[in-house]
Amino acid sequence: MSVLVVGISHNTAPVALLERLAMTRDEVPKLVHDASTCAHVNEATVIATCNRLELYADVDRFHGSVEELSTLLVDRAGETTGAMLPHLYVHYDDGAVSHLFQVAAGLDSMAVGEGQILGQTREALRMGQELGTVGPALNVLFQQALRVGKRSRAETGIDRAAPSLVTAALERVGGDPTAPDDELDPTADLRSSVGGKRVVVVGAGAMAGLATATVARLGAEDIVVVNRSAERAQRLAGEHGARPALLADLEAELAHADLVVTCAGATGVLVTADMVASRPVQKPISFVDLALPHDVDPAVADLPGVTLVDLASLAEALHASEAGREVLEVRRIVTEEVGAFLAARRSASVTPTVVALRSMATSVVDAEMTRLDHRLPDLDPAVRTEVLHAVRRVADKLLHEPTVRVKELANETGAVSYAAALAELFALDPEAVTAVTRPEGLS
């Protein structure tokens, strides 16, 4: 199995580009089909969300398949290759396994730990199975990724990480703005910092949805969801009794806002110091910037009456918090699961060689017994049976150590293919081995 991931997400691309790549449920099958018909692709499926578009493929050639799959994303975005490539990422083989496990566990989500991605990963597997584009390699990988995601949520509180981030930020806004960055005020009254206030939420992704739900629950008087896409703004606003607005209206909405929570992560700041300084209504305003890269110009913190809380100011405190510890525990689980999966895969990769070796030994024993029958046709059946058992025991004992050692050595790092060496030393039938093992020398 040689798995390749070519993708783009909120970690590498601006929101405007992600929106051009966004796909409806009915559009995804065509992209899966297009990926599966690439010359060097054996299996394929797609994880498509509002914040990521990732092509997963089992390939027989690295460079050719990267070029083919990247072209599919470039064409869909309507960009030039040069403009698009800086926003794409590629994970191959062991790296692809690690990436998918992190995605399924929620570690790569904008709202860390959100559970929706697990269902989206399951949907990618289901669609590939129904279209016939997922075979043994991706099926095993995705099934294990789903188990990793479930285990992460069953054994830790990772699903509380993102809510903790929003809550911690609001606590900081409601507390003493001059307090050290590594001291969150656990007694801050969130309702007093949000209740009855005019709140603007910028963005419409998972983190924005969480922020909107939180301020609504805490009694915000007026909530405005601002987004580049009117449809997504309306959908999120409608879920929480808020008003939708377009990004072009952001400056006007800032005029009367008490609290602004930004979660867009666009390229370039959305809220500049000039926009805040020129507000017609000069009253205290707080900004919570939960985006990476940041949405709010850090210079706004120098303006009178302005409080700014961003990820940098929360990082140390959250790292030491319970939510931070849960994230670290999920990272440990993912690392453990990746190691176990790769070890099992390496052990399985030598199985065909071991089977071929034992088949060869059986053939040799059978040939020698046939010779014995010709030379001693009157041999007593009981004696013949005893001779057969003895020869088989000798063959088994001779093969035991090599087969055990080749499985052990398969899990050691290095460039040597012990399965290939074993096949060469014993002159095994190439068709019995290479037809069912991983191709050597992928270019």
GROMACS .gro file of C-alpha atoms in nm:
model
  443
    1MET     CA    1   0.000   0.000   0.000
    2SER     CA    2   0.137   0.340  -0.105
    3VAL     CA    3  -0.114   0.605   0.001
    4LEU     CA    4  -0.097   0.961  -0.124
    5VAL     CA    5  -0.289   1.262   0.006
    6VAL     CA    6  -0.314   1.582  -0.195
    7GLY     CA    7  -0.523   1.845  -0.024
    8ILE     CA    8  -0.600   2.201   0.073
    9SER     CA    9  -0.751   2.326   0.399
   10HIS     CA   10  -0.800   2.618   0.634
   11ASN     CA   11  -0.440   2.565   0.747
   12THR     CA   12  -0.298   2.648   0.403
   13ALA     CA   13  -0.549   2.857   0.207
   14PRO     CA   14  -0.758   3.173   0.244
   15VAL     CA   15  -1.132   3.142   0.292
   16ALA     CA   16  -1.203   3.287  -0.054
   17LEU     CA   17  -1.010   3.004  -0.219
   18LEU     CA   18  -1.172   2.738  -0.002
   19GLU     CA   19  -1.514   2.871  -0.096
   20ARG     CA   20  -1.435   2.834  -0.466
   21LEU     CA   21  -1.336   2.474  -0.401
   22ALA     CA   22  -1.642   2.397  -0.187
   23MET     CA   23  -1.847   2.107  -0.321
   24THR     CA   24  -2.206   2.001  -0.285
   25ARG     CA   25  -2.279   1.642  -0.192
   26ASP     CA   26  -2.378   1.568  -0.552
   27GLU     CA   27  -2.052   1.704  -0.693
   28VAL     CA   28  -1.817   1.486  -0.488
   29PRO     CA   29  -1.872   1.156  -0.679
   30LYS     CA   30  -1.740   1.309  -1.003
   31LEU     CA   31  -1.419   1.420  -0.832
   32VAL     CA   32  -1.379   1.074  -0.680
   33HIS     CA   33  -1.428   0.919  -1.025
   34ASP     CA   34  -1.183   1.160  -1.187
   35ALA     CA   35  -0.921   1.081  -0.923
   36SER     CA   36  -0.971   0.705  -0.957
   37THR     CA   37  -0.919   0.717  -1.336
   38CYS     CA   38  -0.580   0.888  -1.315
   39ALA     CA   39  -0.309   0.677  -1.476
   40HIS     CA   40  -0.113   0.599  -1.160
   41VAL     CA   41  -0.407   0.567  -0.917
   42ASN     CA   42  -0.538   0.228  -0.806
   43GLU     CA   43  -0.794   0.343  -0.548
   44ALA     CA   44  -0.933   0.683  -0.454
   45THR     CA   45  -1.179   0.876  -0.240
   46VAL     CA   46  -1.233   1.234  -0.121
   47ILE     CA   47  -1.289   1.408   0.212
   48ALA     CA   48  -1.482   1.727   0.133
   49THR     CA   49  -1.586   1.976   0.401
   50CYS     CA   50  -1.629   2.352   0.416
   51ASN     CA   51  -1.271   2.386   0.541
   52ARG     CA   52  -1.086   2.112   0.351
   53LEU     CA   53  -1.078   1.920   0.026
   54GLU     CA   54  -0.849   1.617   0.029
   55LEU     CA   55  -0.788   1.348  -0.232
   56TYR     CA   56  -0.679   1.010  -0.092
   57ALA     CA   57  -0.535   0.757  -0.334
   58ASP     CA   58  -0.347   0.430  -0.343
   59VAL     CA   59  -0.084   0.487  -0.612
   60ASP     CA   60   0.187   0.299  -0.798
   61ARG     CA   61   0.399   0.604  -0.878
   62PHE     CA   62   0.461   0.908  -0.660
   63HIS     CA   63   0.553   1.196  -0.892
   64GLY     CA   64   0.306   1.113  -1.167
   65SER     CA   65   0.014   1.073  -0.926
   66VAL     CA   66   0.095   1.396  -0.737
   67GLU     CA   67   0.083   1.587  -1.064
   68GLU     CA   68  -0.243   1.425  -1.173
   69LEU     CA   69  -0.426   1.477  -0.845
   70SER     CA   70  -0.297   1.832  -0.799
   71THR     CA   71  -0.425   1.920  -1.146
   72LEU     CA   72  -0.777   1.816  -1.043
   73LEU     CA   73  -0.774   2.069  -0.758
   74VAL     CA   74  -0.611   2.341  -0.968
   75ASP     CA   75  -0.874   2.300  -1.240
   76ARG     CA   76  -1.158   2.309  -0.991
   77ALA     CA   77  -1.028   2.629  -0.832
   78GLY     CA   78  -0.992   2.795  -1.171
   79GLU     CA   79  -0.643   2.909  -1.071
   80THR     CA   80  -0.309   2.886  -1.242
   81THR     CA   81  -0.081   2.609  -1.121
   82GLY     CA   82   0.168   2.862  -0.988
   83ALA     CA   83  -0.095   3.044  -0.783
   84MET     CA   84  -0.251   2.724  -0.646
   85LEU     CA   85   0.050   2.511  -0.554
   86PRO     CA   86   0.159   2.715  -0.248
   87HIS     CA   87  -0.176   2.632  -0.087
   88LEU     CA   88  -0.164   2.256  -0.151
   89TYR     CA   89  -0.006   1.997   0.075
   90VAL     CA   90   0.108   1.643   0.003
   91HIS     CA   91   0.142   1.350   0.244
   92TYR     CA   92   0.278   1.017   0.128
   93ASP     CA   93   0.280   0.666   0.271
   94ASP     CA   94   0.356   0.684   0.647
   95GLY     CA   95   0.286   1.058   0.644
   96ALA     CA   96  -0.050   1.000   0.478
   97VAL     CA   97  -0.147   0.750   0.748
   98SER     CA   98  -0.052   0.995   1.023
   99HIS     CA   99  -0.240   1.282   0.856
  100LEU     CA  100  -0.565   1.087   0.815
  101PHE     CA  101  -0.555   0.966   1.176
  102GLN     CA  102  -0.508   1.326   1.295
  103VAL     CA  103  -0.796   1.443   1.077
  104ALA     CA  104  -1.030   1.171   1.209
  105ALA     CA  105  -0.930   1.248   1.568
  106GLY     CA  106  -1.018   1.616   1.521
  107LEU     CA  107  -0.664   1.745   1.571
  108ASP     CA  108  -0.650   1.909   1.228
  109SER     CA  109  -0.989   2.081   1.250
  110MET     CA  110  -1.033   2.456   1.284
  111ALA     CA  111  -1.241   2.381   1.593
  112VAL     CA  112  -1.008   2.125   1.749
  113GLY     CA  113  -1.190   1.810   1.854
  114GLU     CA  114  -1.514   1.879   1.667
  115GLY     CA  115  -1.700   1.556   1.600
  116GLN     CA  116  -1.840   1.636   1.256
  117ILE     CA  117  -1.517   1.540   1.082
  118LEU     CA  118  -1.556   1.179   1.196
  119GLY     CA  119  -1.884   1.154   1.007
  120GLN     CA  120  -1.727   1.320   0.704
  121THR     CA  121  -1.444   1.067   0.711
  122ARG     CA  122  -1.700   0.787   0.729
  123GLU     CA  123  -1.885   0.942   0.434
  124ALA     CA  124  -1.563   0.944   0.227
  125LEU     CA  125  -1.520   0.571   0.290
  126ARG     CA  126  -1.887   0.495   0.216
  127MET     CA  127  -1.885   0.690  -0.109
  128GLY     CA  128  -1.567   0.522  -0.230
  129GLN     CA  129  -1.712   0.181  -0.148
  130GLU     CA  130  -2.036   0.254  -0.332
  131LEU     CA  131  -1.852   0.390  -0.637
  132GLY     CA  132  -1.614   0.095  -0.636
  133THR     CA  133  -1.309   0.324  -0.612
  134VAL     CA  134  -1.203   0.209  -0.265
  135GLY     CA  135  -1.028  -0.127  -0.250
  136PRO     CA  136  -0.834  -0.318   0.016
  137ALA     CA  137  -0.571  -0.050   0.079
  138LEU     CA  138  -0.797   0.251   0.146
  139ASN     CA  139  -1.065   0.039   0.309
  140VAL     CA  140  -0.824  -0.085   0.577
  141LEU     CA  141  -0.676   0.263   0.625
  142PHE     CA  142  -1.009   0.444   0.661
  143GLN     CA  143  -1.160   0.176   0.885
  144GLN     CA  144  -0.864   0.215   1.119
  145ALA     CA  145  -0.887   0.595   1.104
  146LEU     CA  146  -1.250   0.576   1.215
  147ARG     CA  147  -1.150   0.354   1.505
  148VAL     CA  148  -0.880   0.603   1.604
  149GLY     CA  149  -1.132   0.887   1.593
  150LYS     CA  150  -1.379   0.695   1.808
  151ARG     CA  151  -1.110   0.593   2.055
  152SER     CA  152  -0.987   0.953   2.088
  153ARG     CA  153  -1.335   1.071   2.182
  154ALA     CA  154  -1.410   0.775   2.407
  155GLU     CA  155  -1.089   0.797   2.610
  156THR     CA  156  -1.043   1.175   2.628
  157GLY     CA  157  -1.240   1.498   2.648
  158ILE     CA  158  -1.109   1.624   2.313
  159ASP     CA  159  -1.462   1.727   2.213
  160ARG     CA  160  -1.446   1.990   2.489
  161ALA     CA  161  -1.126   2.152   2.358
  162ALA     CA  162  -1.287   2.397   2.116
  163PRO     CA  163  -1.565   2.502   2.360
  164SER     CA  164  -1.293   2.555   2.620
  165LEU     CA  165  -1.107   2.782   2.380
  166VAL     CA  166  -1.414   3.002   2.326
  167THR     CA  167  -1.497   3.005   2.696
  168ALA     CA  168  -1.139   3.090   2.795
  169ALA     CA  169  -1.135   3.379   2.549
  170LEU     CA  170  -1.463   3.517   2.682
  171GLU     CA  171  -1.337   3.478   3.037
  172ARG     CA  172  -1.034   3.685   2.942
  173VAL     CA  173  -1.258   3.953   2.792
  174GLY     CA  174  -1.475   3.958   3.103
  175GLY     CA  175  -1.179   3.957   3.341
  176ASP     CA  176  -0.900   4.200   3.403
  177PRO     CA  177  -0.744   4.291   3.067
  178THR     CA  178  -0.417   4.380   3.244
  179ALA     CA  179  -0.383   4.032   3.397
  180PRO     CA  180  -0.079   3.830   3.283
  181ASP     CA  181  -0.137   3.621   2.971
  182ASP     CA  182  -0.077   3.298   3.159
  183GLU     CA  183  -0.348   3.360   3.418
  184LEU     CA  184  -0.709   3.302   3.316
  185ASP     CA  185  -0.965   3.424   3.567
  186PRO     CA  186  -1.178   3.117   3.648
  187THR     CA  187  -1.431   3.329   3.840
  188ALA     CA  188  -1.508   3.564   3.553
  189ASP     CA  189  -1.882   3.603   3.504
  190LEU     CA  190  -1.935   3.512   3.140
  191ARG     CA  191  -2.294   3.629   3.138
  192SER     CA  192  -2.191   3.975   3.251
  193SER     CA  193  -1.932   3.998   2.974
  194VAL     CA  194  -2.173   3.878   2.703
  195GLY     CA  195  -2.529   3.914   2.830
  196GLY     CA  196  -2.714   4.211   2.684
  197LYS     CA  197  -2.426   4.292   2.447
  198ARG     CA  198  -2.417   4.344   2.071
  199VAL     CA  199  -2.197   4.068   1.930
  200VAL     CA  200  -2.051   4.031   1.582
  201VAL     CA  201  -1.922   3.686   1.478
  202VAL     CA  202  -1.702   3.682   1.168
  203GLY     CA  203  -1.694   3.352   0.981
  204ALA     CA  204  -1.936   3.063   0.935
  205GLY     CA  205  -1.727   2.752   0.992
  206ALA     CA  206  -1.721   2.514   1.286
  207MET     CA  207  -1.546   2.755   1.523
  208ALA     CA  208  -1.779   3.041   1.425
  209GLY     CA  209  -2.076   2.813   1.485
  210LEU     CA  210  -1.944   2.728   1.829
  211ALA     CA  211  -1.884   3.095   1.911
  212THR     CA  212  -2.232   3.193   1.793
  213ALA     CA  213  -2.394   2.918   1.996
  214THR     CA  214  -2.195   3.020   2.304
  215VAL     CA  215  -2.278   3.391   2.297
  216ALA     CA  216  -2.642   3.311   2.223
  217ARG     CA  217  -2.655   3.081   2.524
  218LEU     CA  218  -2.495   3.350   2.742
  219GLY     CA  219  -2.770   3.599   2.656
  220ALA     CA  220  -2.624   3.830   2.393
  221GLU     CA  221  -2.885   4.091   2.299
  222ASP     CA  222  -2.803   4.112   1.929
  223ILE     CA  223  -2.586   3.873   1.726
  224VAL     CA  224  -2.468   3.933   1.372
  225VAL     CA  225  -2.300   3.660   1.167
  226VAL     CA  226  -2.074   3.816   0.904
  227ASN     CA  227  -1.941   3.602   0.621
  228ARG     CA  228  -1.826   3.632   0.262
  229SER     CA  229  -2.094   3.381   0.156
  230ALA     CA  230  -2.448   3.507   0.215
  231GLU     CA  231  -2.588   3.153   0.212
  232ARG     CA  232  -2.359   3.027   0.487
  233ALA     CA  233  -2.413   3.342   0.693
  234GLN     CA  234  -2.790   3.298   0.669
  235ARG     CA  235  -2.770   2.930   0.762
  236LEU     CA  236  -2.562   2.987   1.076
  237ALA     CA  237  -2.756   3.297   1.178
  238GLY     CA  238  -3.087   3.114   1.138
  239GLU     CA  239  -2.975   2.838   1.374
  240HIS     CA  240  -2.924   3.082   1.662
  241GLY     CA  241  -3.170   3.367   1.604
  242ALA     CA  242  -2.896   3.596   1.473
  243ARG     CA  243  -2.881   3.836   1.179
  244PRO     CA  244  -2.675   3.754   0.867
  245ALA     CA  245  -2.449   4.011   0.704
  246LEU     CA  246  -2.191   4.015   0.428
  247LEU     CA  247  -1.823   4.078   0.480
  248ALA     CA  248  -1.863   4.407   0.293
  249ASP     CA  249  -2.085   4.525   0.581
  250LEU     CA  250  -1.832   4.442   0.853
  251GLU     CA  251  -1.713   4.798   0.908
  252ALA     CA  252  -2.071   4.920   0.950
  253GLU     CA  253  -2.149   4.639   1.197
  254LEU     CA  254  -1.843   4.731   1.406
  255ALA     CA  255  -1.990   5.075   1.472
  256HIS     CA  256  -2.233   4.953   1.738
  257ALA     CA  257  -2.067   4.629   1.848
  258ASP     CA  258  -1.961   4.557   2.205
  259LEU     CA  259  -1.789   4.226   2.127
  260VAL     CA  260  -1.643   4.091   1.804
  261VAL     CA  261  -1.544   3.725   1.766
  262THR     CA  262  -1.347   3.646   1.450
  263CYS     CA  263  -1.296   3.291   1.319
  264ALA     CA  264  -1.242   3.336   0.945
  265GLY     CA  265  -0.866   3.284   0.914
  266ALA     CA  266  -0.847   3.477   0.588
  267THR     CA  267  -0.524   3.589   0.422
  268GLY     CA  268  -0.471   3.943   0.543
  269VAL     CA  269  -0.651   4.110   0.832
  270LEU     CA  270  -1.025   4.170   0.814
  271VAL     CA  271  -1.039   4.421   1.098
  272THR     CA  272  -0.785   4.701   1.071
  273ALA     CA  273  -0.687   4.959   1.331
  274ASP     CA  274  -0.824   5.236   1.107
  275MET     CA  275  -1.165   5.064   1.088
  276VAL     CA  276  -1.185   5.053   1.468
  277ALA     CA  277  -1.047   5.403   1.524
  278SER     CA  278  -1.293   5.558   1.279
  279ARG     CA  279  -1.607   5.411   1.435
  280PRO     CA  280  -1.875   5.682   1.463
  281VAL     CA  281  -1.974   5.550   1.805
  282GLN     CA  282  -1.665   5.549   2.024
  283LYS     CA  283  -1.742   5.309   2.307
  284PRO     CA  284  -1.548   5.021   2.465
  285ILE     CA  285  -1.519   4.720   2.237
  286SER     CA  286  -1.362   4.377   2.281
  287PHE     CA  287  -1.215   4.158   2.010
  288VAL     CA  288  -1.170   3.781   2.039
  289ASP     CA  289  -0.955   3.664   1.746
  290LEU     CA  290  -0.970   3.284   1.722
  291ALA     CA  291  -0.836   3.268   1.367
  292LEU     CA  292  -0.503   3.147   1.237
  293PRO     CA  293  -0.372   3.351   1.064
  294HIS     CA  294  -0.526   3.629   1.269
  295ASP     CA  295  -0.824   3.829   1.142
  296VAL     CA  296  -0.770   4.136   1.363
  297ASP     CA  297  -0.479   4.375   1.329
  298PRO     CA  298  -0.284   4.347   1.658
  299ALA     CA  299  -0.248   4.727   1.654
  300VAL     CA  300  -0.614   4.764   1.762
  301ALA     CA  301  -0.502   4.670   2.114
  302ASP     CA  302  -0.324   5.007   2.137
  303LEU     CA  303  -0.644   5.202   2.078
  304PRO     CA  304  -0.829   5.348   2.380
  305GLY     CA  305  -1.119   5.140   2.504
  306VAL     CA  306  -1.019   4.834   2.301
  307THR     CA  307  -0.947   4.489   2.444
  308LEU     CA  308  -0.794   4.222   2.220
  309VAL     CA  309  -0.770   3.852   2.306
  310ASP     CA  310  -0.607   3.626   2.047
  311LEU     CA  311  -0.473   3.273   2.022
  312ALA     CA  312  -0.123   3.382   2.117
  313SER     CA  313  -0.243   3.527   2.448
  314LEU     CA  314  -0.439   3.210   2.524
  315ALA     CA  315  -0.184   2.952   2.412
  316GLU     CA  316   0.015   2.911   2.731
  317ALA     CA  317  -0.287   2.908   2.960
  318LEU     CA  318  -0.477   2.663   2.741
  319HIS     CA  319  -0.174   2.437   2.713
  320ALA     CA  320  -0.178   2.397   3.090
  321SER     CA  321  -0.555   2.365   3.111
  322GLU     CA  322  -0.758   2.045   3.113
  323ALA     CA  323  -0.852   2.100   2.748
  324GLY     CA  324  -0.485   2.132   2.656
  325ARG     CA  325  -0.405   1.811   2.837
  326GLU     CA  326  -0.683   1.632   2.649
  327VAL     CA  327  -0.534   1.745   2.317
  328LEU     CA  328  -0.193   1.616   2.424
  329GLU     CA  329  -0.349   1.283   2.518
  330VAL     CA  330  -0.516   1.253   2.177
  331ARG     CA  331  -0.182   1.326   2.013
  332ARG     CA  332  -0.034   1.041   2.217
  333ILE     CA  333  -0.316   0.809   2.108
  334VAL     CA  334  -0.271   0.904   1.743
  335THR     CA  335   0.105   0.849   1.762
  336GLU     CA  336   0.050   0.509   1.922
  337GLU     CA  337  -0.210   0.409   1.664
  338VAL     CA  338   0.004   0.522   1.371
  339GLY     CA  339   0.295   0.315   1.501
  340ALA     CA  340   0.078   0.008   1.550
  341PHE     CA  341  -0.081   0.043   1.205
  342LEU     CA  342   0.253   0.082   1.028
  343ALA     CA  343   0.403  -0.212   1.220
  344ALA     CA  344   0.108  -0.433   1.126
  345ARG     CA  345   0.133  -0.318   0.765
  346ARG     CA  346   0.504  -0.396   0.748
  347SER     CA  347   0.449  -0.739   0.900
  348ALA     CA  348   0.167  -0.807   0.654
  349SER     CA  349   0.391  -0.700   0.365
  350VAL     CA  350   0.622  -1.000   0.421
  351THR     CA  351   0.340  -1.253   0.454
  352PRO     CA  352   0.327  -1.334   0.080
  353THR     CA  353   0.701  -1.401   0.085
  354VAL     CA  354   0.666  -1.632   0.385
  355VAL     CA  355   0.377  -1.812   0.217
  356ALA     CA  356   0.581  -1.851  -0.103
  357LEU     CA  357   0.877  -1.984   0.097
  358ARG     CA  358   0.664  -2.244   0.274
  359SER     CA  359   0.495  -2.338  -0.055
  360MET     CA  360   0.838  -2.394  -0.205
  361ALA     CA  361   0.936  -2.616   0.090
  362THR     CA  362   0.616  -2.817   0.052
  363SER     CA  363   0.690  -2.864  -0.319
  364VAL     CA  364   1.043  -2.986  -0.241
  365VAL     CA  365   0.913  -3.233   0.017
  366ASP     CA  366   0.647  -3.362  -0.223
  367ALA     CA  367   0.905  -3.402  -0.501
  368GLU     CA  368   1.142  -3.595  -0.275
  369MET     CA  369   0.863  -3.824  -0.155
  370THR     CA  370   0.769  -3.891  -0.518
  371ARG     CA  371   1.133  -3.987  -0.590
  372LEU     CA  372   1.128  -4.214  -0.285
  373ASP     CA  373   0.812  -4.384  -0.410
  374HIS     CA  374   0.979  -4.455  -0.744
  375ARG     CA  375   1.298  -4.590  -0.587
  376LEU     CA  376   1.124  -4.791  -0.314
  377PRO     CA  377   0.782  -4.887  -0.454
  378ASP     CA  378   0.739  -5.161  -0.193
  379LEU     CA  379   0.806  -4.936   0.103
  380ASP     CA  380   0.579  -5.013   0.398
  381PRO     CA  381   0.301  -4.743   0.419
  382ALA     CA  382   0.364  -4.692   0.790
  383VAL     CA  383   0.732  -4.634   0.726
  384ARG     CA  384   0.654  -4.399   0.440
  385THR     CA  385   0.425  -4.197   0.666
  386GLU     CA  386   0.697  -4.172   0.930
  387VAL     CA  387   0.953  -4.060   0.669
  388LEU     CA  388   0.709  -3.797   0.539
  389HIS     CA  389   0.655  -3.658   0.890
  390ALA     CA  390   1.028  -3.651   0.955
  391VAL     CA  391   1.106  -3.465   0.632
  392ARG     CA  392   0.830  -3.213   0.700
  393ARG     CA  393   0.962  -3.153   1.053
  394VAL     CA  394   1.310  -3.089   0.916
  395ALA     CA  395   1.171  -2.842   0.660
  396ASP     CA  396   0.963  -2.665   0.925
  397LYS     CA  397   1.259  -2.632   1.160
  398LEU     CA  398   1.483  -2.498   0.886
  399LEU     CA  399   1.224  -2.239   0.784
  400HIS     CA  400   1.111  -2.137   1.133
  401GLU     CA  401   1.394  -1.898   1.218
  402PRO     CA  402   1.405  -1.721   0.878
  403THR     CA  403   1.028  -1.663   0.876
  404VAL     CA  404   1.024  -1.533   1.235
  405ARG     CA  405   1.321  -1.307   1.177
  406VAL     CA  406   1.191  -1.161   0.849
  407LYS     CA  407   0.872  -1.053   1.030
  408GLU     CA  408   1.075  -0.896   1.311
  409LEU     CA  409   1.313  -0.721   1.072
  410ALA     CA  410   1.023  -0.585   0.868
  411ASN     CA  411   0.945  -0.350   1.159
  412GLU     CA  412   1.297  -0.209   1.173
  413THR     CA  413   1.375   0.110   0.985
  414GLY     CA  414   1.623   0.102   0.701
  415ALA     CA  415   1.651   0.070   0.329
  416VAL     CA  416   1.693  -0.309   0.319
  417SER     CA  417   1.391  -0.512   0.207
  418TYR     CA  418   1.435  -0.836   0.398
  419ALA     CA  419   1.138  -0.992   0.221
  420ALA     CA  420   1.303  -0.920  -0.114
  421ALA     CA  421   1.634  -1.060   0.015
  422LEU     CA  422   1.461  -1.378   0.132
  423ALA     CA  423   1.290  -1.418  -0.204
  424GLU     CA  424   1.624  -1.374  -0.381
  425LEU     CA  425   1.818  -1.613  -0.153
  426PHE     CA  426   1.566  -1.892  -0.194
  427ALA     CA  427   1.496  -1.821  -0.563
  428LEU     CA  428   1.123  -1.793  -0.500
  429ASP     CA  429   0.883  -1.763  -0.791
  430PRO     CA  430   0.858  -1.385  -0.857
  431GLU     CA  431   0.494  -1.413  -0.952
  432ALA     CA  432   0.415  -1.572  -0.617
  433VAL     CA  433   0.562  -1.277  -0.428
  434THR     CA  434   0.566  -0.948  -0.617
  435ALA     CA  435   0.213  -0.984  -0.746
  436VAL     CA  436   0.079  -0.945  -0.394
  437THR     CA  437   0.341  -0.731  -0.222
  438ARG     CA  438   0.415  -0.362  -0.237
  439PRO     CA  439   0.596  -0.265  -0.559
  440GLU     CA  440   0.960  -0.182  -0.505
  441GLY     CA  441   1.133   0.131  -0.627
  442LEU     CA  442   0.838   0.369  -0.655
  443SER     CA  443   0.957   0.678  -0.838
   0.00000   0.00000   0.00000
